mmCIF file of C-alpha atoms in Angstrom:
data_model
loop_
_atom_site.group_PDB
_atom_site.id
_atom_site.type_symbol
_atom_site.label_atom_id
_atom_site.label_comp_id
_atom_site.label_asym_id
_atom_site.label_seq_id
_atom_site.Cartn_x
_atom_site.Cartn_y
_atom_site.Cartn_z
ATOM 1 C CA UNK A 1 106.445 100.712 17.024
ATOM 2 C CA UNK A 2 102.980 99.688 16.328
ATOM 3 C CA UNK A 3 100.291 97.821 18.512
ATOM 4 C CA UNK A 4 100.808 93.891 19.142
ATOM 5 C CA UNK A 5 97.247 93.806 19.466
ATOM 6 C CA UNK A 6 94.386 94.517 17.148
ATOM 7 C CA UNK A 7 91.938 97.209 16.962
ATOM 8 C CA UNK A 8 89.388 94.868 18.400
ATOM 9 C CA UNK A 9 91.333 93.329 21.142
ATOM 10 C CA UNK A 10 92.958 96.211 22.282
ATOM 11 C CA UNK A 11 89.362 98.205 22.755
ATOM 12 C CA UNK A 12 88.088 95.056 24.547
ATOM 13 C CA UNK A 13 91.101 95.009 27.067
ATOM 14 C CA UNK A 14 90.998 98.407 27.559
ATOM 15 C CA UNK A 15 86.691 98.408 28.123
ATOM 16 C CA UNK A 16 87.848 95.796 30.804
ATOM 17 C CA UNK A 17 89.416 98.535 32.568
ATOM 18 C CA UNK A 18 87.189 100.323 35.299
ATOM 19 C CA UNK A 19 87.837 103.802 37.123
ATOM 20 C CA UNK A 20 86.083 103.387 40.343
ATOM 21 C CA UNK A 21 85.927 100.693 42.909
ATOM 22 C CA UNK A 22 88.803 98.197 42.026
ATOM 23 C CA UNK A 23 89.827 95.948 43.851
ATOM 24 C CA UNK A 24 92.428 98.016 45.691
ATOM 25 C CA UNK A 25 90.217 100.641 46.226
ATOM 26 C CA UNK A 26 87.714 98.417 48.138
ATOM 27 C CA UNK A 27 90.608 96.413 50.067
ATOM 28 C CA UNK A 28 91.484 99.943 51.516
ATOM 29 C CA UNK A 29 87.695 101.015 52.252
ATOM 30 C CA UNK A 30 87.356 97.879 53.919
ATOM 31 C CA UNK A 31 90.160 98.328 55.878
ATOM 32 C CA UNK A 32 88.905 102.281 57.013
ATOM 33 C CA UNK A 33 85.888 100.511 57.748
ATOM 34 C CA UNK A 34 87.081 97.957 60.228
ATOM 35 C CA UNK A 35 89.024 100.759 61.828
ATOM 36 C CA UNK A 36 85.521 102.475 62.425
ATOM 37 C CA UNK A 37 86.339 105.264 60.004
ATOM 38 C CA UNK A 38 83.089 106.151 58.392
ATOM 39 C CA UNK A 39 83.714 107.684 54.531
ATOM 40 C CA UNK A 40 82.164 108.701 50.979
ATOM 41 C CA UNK A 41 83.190 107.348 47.606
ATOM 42 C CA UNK A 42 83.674 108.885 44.336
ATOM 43 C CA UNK A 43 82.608 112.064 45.535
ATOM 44 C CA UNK A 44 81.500 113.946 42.096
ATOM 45 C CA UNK A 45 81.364 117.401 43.593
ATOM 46 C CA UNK A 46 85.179 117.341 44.727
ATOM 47 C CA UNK A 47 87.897 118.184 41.809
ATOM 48 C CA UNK A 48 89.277 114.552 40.938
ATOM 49 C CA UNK A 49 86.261 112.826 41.911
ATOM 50 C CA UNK A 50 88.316 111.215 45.280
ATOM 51 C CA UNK A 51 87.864 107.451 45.418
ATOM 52 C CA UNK A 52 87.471 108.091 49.381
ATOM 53 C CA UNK A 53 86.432 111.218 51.426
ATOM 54 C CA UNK A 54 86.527 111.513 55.107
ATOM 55 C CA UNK A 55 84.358 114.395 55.688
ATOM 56 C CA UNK A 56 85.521 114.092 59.921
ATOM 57 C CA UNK A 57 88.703 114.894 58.818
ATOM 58 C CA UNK A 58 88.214 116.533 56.143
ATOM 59 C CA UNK A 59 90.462 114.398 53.809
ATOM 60 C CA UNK A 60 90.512 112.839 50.746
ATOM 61 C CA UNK A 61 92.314 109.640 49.360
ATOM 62 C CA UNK A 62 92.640 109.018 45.915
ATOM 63 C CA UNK A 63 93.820 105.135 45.236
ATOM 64 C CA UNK A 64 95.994 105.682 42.583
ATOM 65 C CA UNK A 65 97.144 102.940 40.182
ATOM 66 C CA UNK A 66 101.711 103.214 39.096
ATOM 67 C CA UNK A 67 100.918 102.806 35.492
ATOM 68 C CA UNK A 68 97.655 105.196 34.992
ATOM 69 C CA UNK A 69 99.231 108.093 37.160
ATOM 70 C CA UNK A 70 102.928 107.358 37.004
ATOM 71 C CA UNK A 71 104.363 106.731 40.291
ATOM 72 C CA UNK A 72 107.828 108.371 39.917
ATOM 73 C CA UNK A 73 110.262 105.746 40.820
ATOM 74 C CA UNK A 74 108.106 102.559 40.210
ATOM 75 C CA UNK A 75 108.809 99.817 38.212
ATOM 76 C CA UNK A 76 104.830 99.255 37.691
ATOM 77 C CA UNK A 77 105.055 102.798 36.265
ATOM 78 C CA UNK A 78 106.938 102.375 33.003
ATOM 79 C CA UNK A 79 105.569 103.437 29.438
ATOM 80 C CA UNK A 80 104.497 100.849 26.887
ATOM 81 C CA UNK A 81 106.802 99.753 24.220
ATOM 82 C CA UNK A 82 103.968 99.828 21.573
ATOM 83 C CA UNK A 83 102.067 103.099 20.269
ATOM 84 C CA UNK A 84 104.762 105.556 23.284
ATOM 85 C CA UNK A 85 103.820 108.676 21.832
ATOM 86 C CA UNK A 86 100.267 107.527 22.661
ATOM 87 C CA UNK A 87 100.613 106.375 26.012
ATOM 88 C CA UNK A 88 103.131 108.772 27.226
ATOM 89 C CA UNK A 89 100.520 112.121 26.319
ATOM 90 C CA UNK A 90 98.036 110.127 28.082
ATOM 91 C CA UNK A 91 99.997 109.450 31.028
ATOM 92 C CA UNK A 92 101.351 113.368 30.886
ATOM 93 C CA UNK A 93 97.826 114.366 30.971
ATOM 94 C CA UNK A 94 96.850 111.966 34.069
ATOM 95 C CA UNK A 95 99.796 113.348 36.249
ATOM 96 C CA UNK A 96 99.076 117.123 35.207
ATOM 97 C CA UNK A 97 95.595 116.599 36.116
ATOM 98 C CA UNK A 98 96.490 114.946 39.255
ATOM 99 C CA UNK A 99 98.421 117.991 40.359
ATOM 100 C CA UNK A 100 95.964 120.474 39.877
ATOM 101 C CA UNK A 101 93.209 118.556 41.509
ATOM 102 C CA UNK A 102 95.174 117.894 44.931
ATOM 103 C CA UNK A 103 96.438 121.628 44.524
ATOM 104 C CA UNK A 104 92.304 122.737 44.242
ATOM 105 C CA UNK A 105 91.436 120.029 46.794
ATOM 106 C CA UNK A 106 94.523 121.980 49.315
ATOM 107 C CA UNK A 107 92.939 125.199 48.700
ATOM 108 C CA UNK A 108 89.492 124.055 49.324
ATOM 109 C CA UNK A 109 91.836 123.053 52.768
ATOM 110 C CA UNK A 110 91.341 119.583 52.144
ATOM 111 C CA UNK A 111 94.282 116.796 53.529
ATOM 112 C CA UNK A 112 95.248 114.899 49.981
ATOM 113 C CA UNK A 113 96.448 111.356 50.733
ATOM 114 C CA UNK A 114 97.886 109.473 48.188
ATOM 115 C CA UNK A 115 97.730 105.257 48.578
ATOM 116 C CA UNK A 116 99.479 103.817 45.474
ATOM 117 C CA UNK A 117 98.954 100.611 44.238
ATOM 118 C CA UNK A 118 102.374 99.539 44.752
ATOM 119 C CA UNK A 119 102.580 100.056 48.458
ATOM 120 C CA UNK A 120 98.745 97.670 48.648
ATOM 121 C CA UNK A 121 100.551 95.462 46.827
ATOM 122 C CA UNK A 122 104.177 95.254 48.824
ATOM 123 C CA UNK A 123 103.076 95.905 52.380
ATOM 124 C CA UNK A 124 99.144 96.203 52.798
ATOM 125 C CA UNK A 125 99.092 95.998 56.953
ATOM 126 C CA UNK A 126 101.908 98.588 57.082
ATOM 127 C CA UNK A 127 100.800 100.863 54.527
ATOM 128 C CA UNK A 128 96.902 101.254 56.022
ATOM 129 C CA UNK A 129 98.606 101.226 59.740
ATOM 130 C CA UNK A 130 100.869 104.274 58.489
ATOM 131 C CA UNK A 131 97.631 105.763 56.354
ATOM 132 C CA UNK A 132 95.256 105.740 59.742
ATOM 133 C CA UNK A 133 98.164 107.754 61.438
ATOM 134 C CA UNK A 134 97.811 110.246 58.599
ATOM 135 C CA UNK A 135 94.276 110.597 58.960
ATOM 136 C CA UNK A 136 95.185 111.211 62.666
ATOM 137 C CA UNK A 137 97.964 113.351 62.479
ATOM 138 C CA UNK A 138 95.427 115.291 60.786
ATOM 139 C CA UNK A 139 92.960 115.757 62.892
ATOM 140 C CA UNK A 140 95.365 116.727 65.529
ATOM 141 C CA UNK A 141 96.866 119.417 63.421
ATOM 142 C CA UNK A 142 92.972 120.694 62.611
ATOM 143 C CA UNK A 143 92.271 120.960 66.265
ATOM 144 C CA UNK A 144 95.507 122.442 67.191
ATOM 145 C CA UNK A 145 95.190 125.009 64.709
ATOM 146 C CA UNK A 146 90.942 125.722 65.837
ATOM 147 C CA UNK A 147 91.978 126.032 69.533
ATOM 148 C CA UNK A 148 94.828 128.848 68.668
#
C-alpha cells in the first residue's frame, strides 16, 4: 500500500517530530526534580544518548515513545498500514539499537530504566512513584554490594 500523504506533507509531519525533550520527557524531569533528584539530559557521551542520567545513582532513563521503539504488547505500538516494509525496518532497527545500547550502558554497570510513553499516559503519579523506588532500590543494592 502506498502513502495517503504526499511527499511534501509527509516530510513536514515527520520534521515536526523532535528526539529530545518532548513533552513526556520533561513531565518526568519535572517530576525527578520536585522529588529533589538532581540529573543530566541527553547525555552525548553515553551509548543511546539517555534522555535522563542520574550520575548519584548511576542510572539512566531513556523516555521511550510505543510507536518509535515498539513497546511489545501496546496498542500505541502497531505498524502503519501505508509504506510497512518501510516502517517496520525502521522500527526493527530502533529496537535492535535499543538493546545493544542498554546492554553497553549494563556493562559500563549502569541501572537502565525504561519509562514508556504509555504508562505517562495511563497512570503518571503511579508510574514516577514506582520509578523513584527504582532509583532507590538501586542505590541500596550499590551500597550493599560496596560494603561486602
Amino acid at each position: 500500500m502506498t502513502d495517503k500523504l504526499t511527499k511534501q506533507k509527509r516530510s513536514e509531519n515527520m520534521s515536526k517530530i523532535h528526539g529530545k525533550d518532548t513533552s513526556l520527557e520533561i513531565k518526568v524531569r519535572k517530576y525527578l526534580y520536585h522529588h529533589g533528584f538532581r540529573y543530566r539530559k541527553n547525555v552525548s557521551d553515553l551509548p543511546g544518548r539517555p534522555d535522563i542520567l542520574i550520575s548519584k545513582y548511576r542510572t539512566v532513563i531513556f523516555v521511550n515513545g510505543c510507536f518509535w521503539h515498539h513497546h511489545h504488547g501496546c496498542k500505541l505500538a502497531t505498524i502503519p498500514k501505508s509504506n510497512t516494509k518501510y516502517w517496520k525496518d525502521k522500527i526493527d532497527k530502533n529496537v535492535k539499537r535499543d538493546i545493544r545500547n542498554i546492554q553497553l550502558l549494563e556493562q559500563m554497570e549502569y541501572h537502565v530504566i525504561i519509562v514508556w510513553e504509555c504508562e505517562i499516559k495511563e497512570c503518571f503519579e503511579l508510574r514516577m512513584e514506582n520509578l523513584i523506588s527504582e532509583i532507590k532500590e538501586y542505590e541500596l543494592f550499590i551500597k550493599h554490594d560496596i560494603l561486602d
